[in-house]
Amino acid sequence: MVSADKYIVNIFKVVLPGVGDSTKALYANGRHQCKVEVIIDKERRFIRDEWEVGESEPLTPEELASLTITRYSANENEKLPTGWSCDTTKNEFDTGLRGGSPIASSAGTTGGGEVVERYLRVDARVAIEAQRFMARVVVGGKTYTTYNVGAGSSVIIEPTRPYEKLRAAQLVAERDDALSANPVFLDIDVYYWSLPAGLRLVKNLGIDNAVDIAGVGRALRPFYSDFRMNSTMLVGGVIDIDSSVTTLRVIDVCPVKGHENKTFRIDKYPTQMRAIRVWARMFLRLVKGRDVVWRILDNYGVEHSFLLGSEDESNVLVLRDHG
């Protein structure tokens, strides 16, 4: 005797891997994520020889898509608190808090069940207060939550305000005499800034109010051009190219006749926070130097901003504090 199969959720729990059921390891910046693991066992129930038996089966793609994290409540349709978001995949930023260890997985120590990862984020404008969360899934057309399966599993997350943005003096600055050439005069310096230990640049947001200077190449976002003696010009800007690129041609930054295909390194130091000063015989539109705001995101999604400017008659690039 065989009857139509039915599906039930036998195990349904929500956990914070490595920390238990509560944490403050989430920076309130809208980008940092807190990993939450959901342990779920779906059973297919059927009749065999007049006995009802069950076999565990993985969630279908549709069921996986329905699995989310929301506010802890008896209401199975409860929404997340205002300013909170749930992602199905990890983004480019590290989990955990600065100075600590990345959040590990608890998979394999769950005591049975499929482990599904979800990631919570919270906006900077949200008040700092603890929130309690549950998991929700739709299996066999029925909605289950960790509130109404088993003992009512939940996790508590209290956001943390991000640490103060970095000051220019906290960065390690290096300058490389990347390329010099004659008889058509050319001198290129590449500047590098490295973040303090434990932090690294993940996304270069670029400079505010970059200027459009005809003739400047694809890899440079300029913020000034200035005349110097003997028909030469100085141009300064931020490198704006894929992080996998390790060398540039002169034509990628400025039009210097006779040197277009000469190359120079932009990877002498392991950082993506880089700028270039070109001094060469060339003719470009004059844009007097002024400080511009340069914004970056570190590995915890925290935004830092600096003022990038020049001194010594536009010959030297300098990084200053912003705000």
Coordinates of N, CA and C in Angstrom, one line a residue, residues 100 133 250 281:
G100 N 39.6 40.8 15.5 CA 39.2 39.4 15.8 C 39.4 38.5 14.7
F133 N 16.0 37.3 15.9 CA 15.7 36.9 14.6 C 15.4 35.4 14.6
V250 N 52.7 54.3 -20.9 CA 52.6 55.7 -20.8 C 51.3 56.3 -21.4
R281 N 56.9 66.6 -21.3 CA 56.7 67.5 -22.3 C 55.4 67.1 -23.1

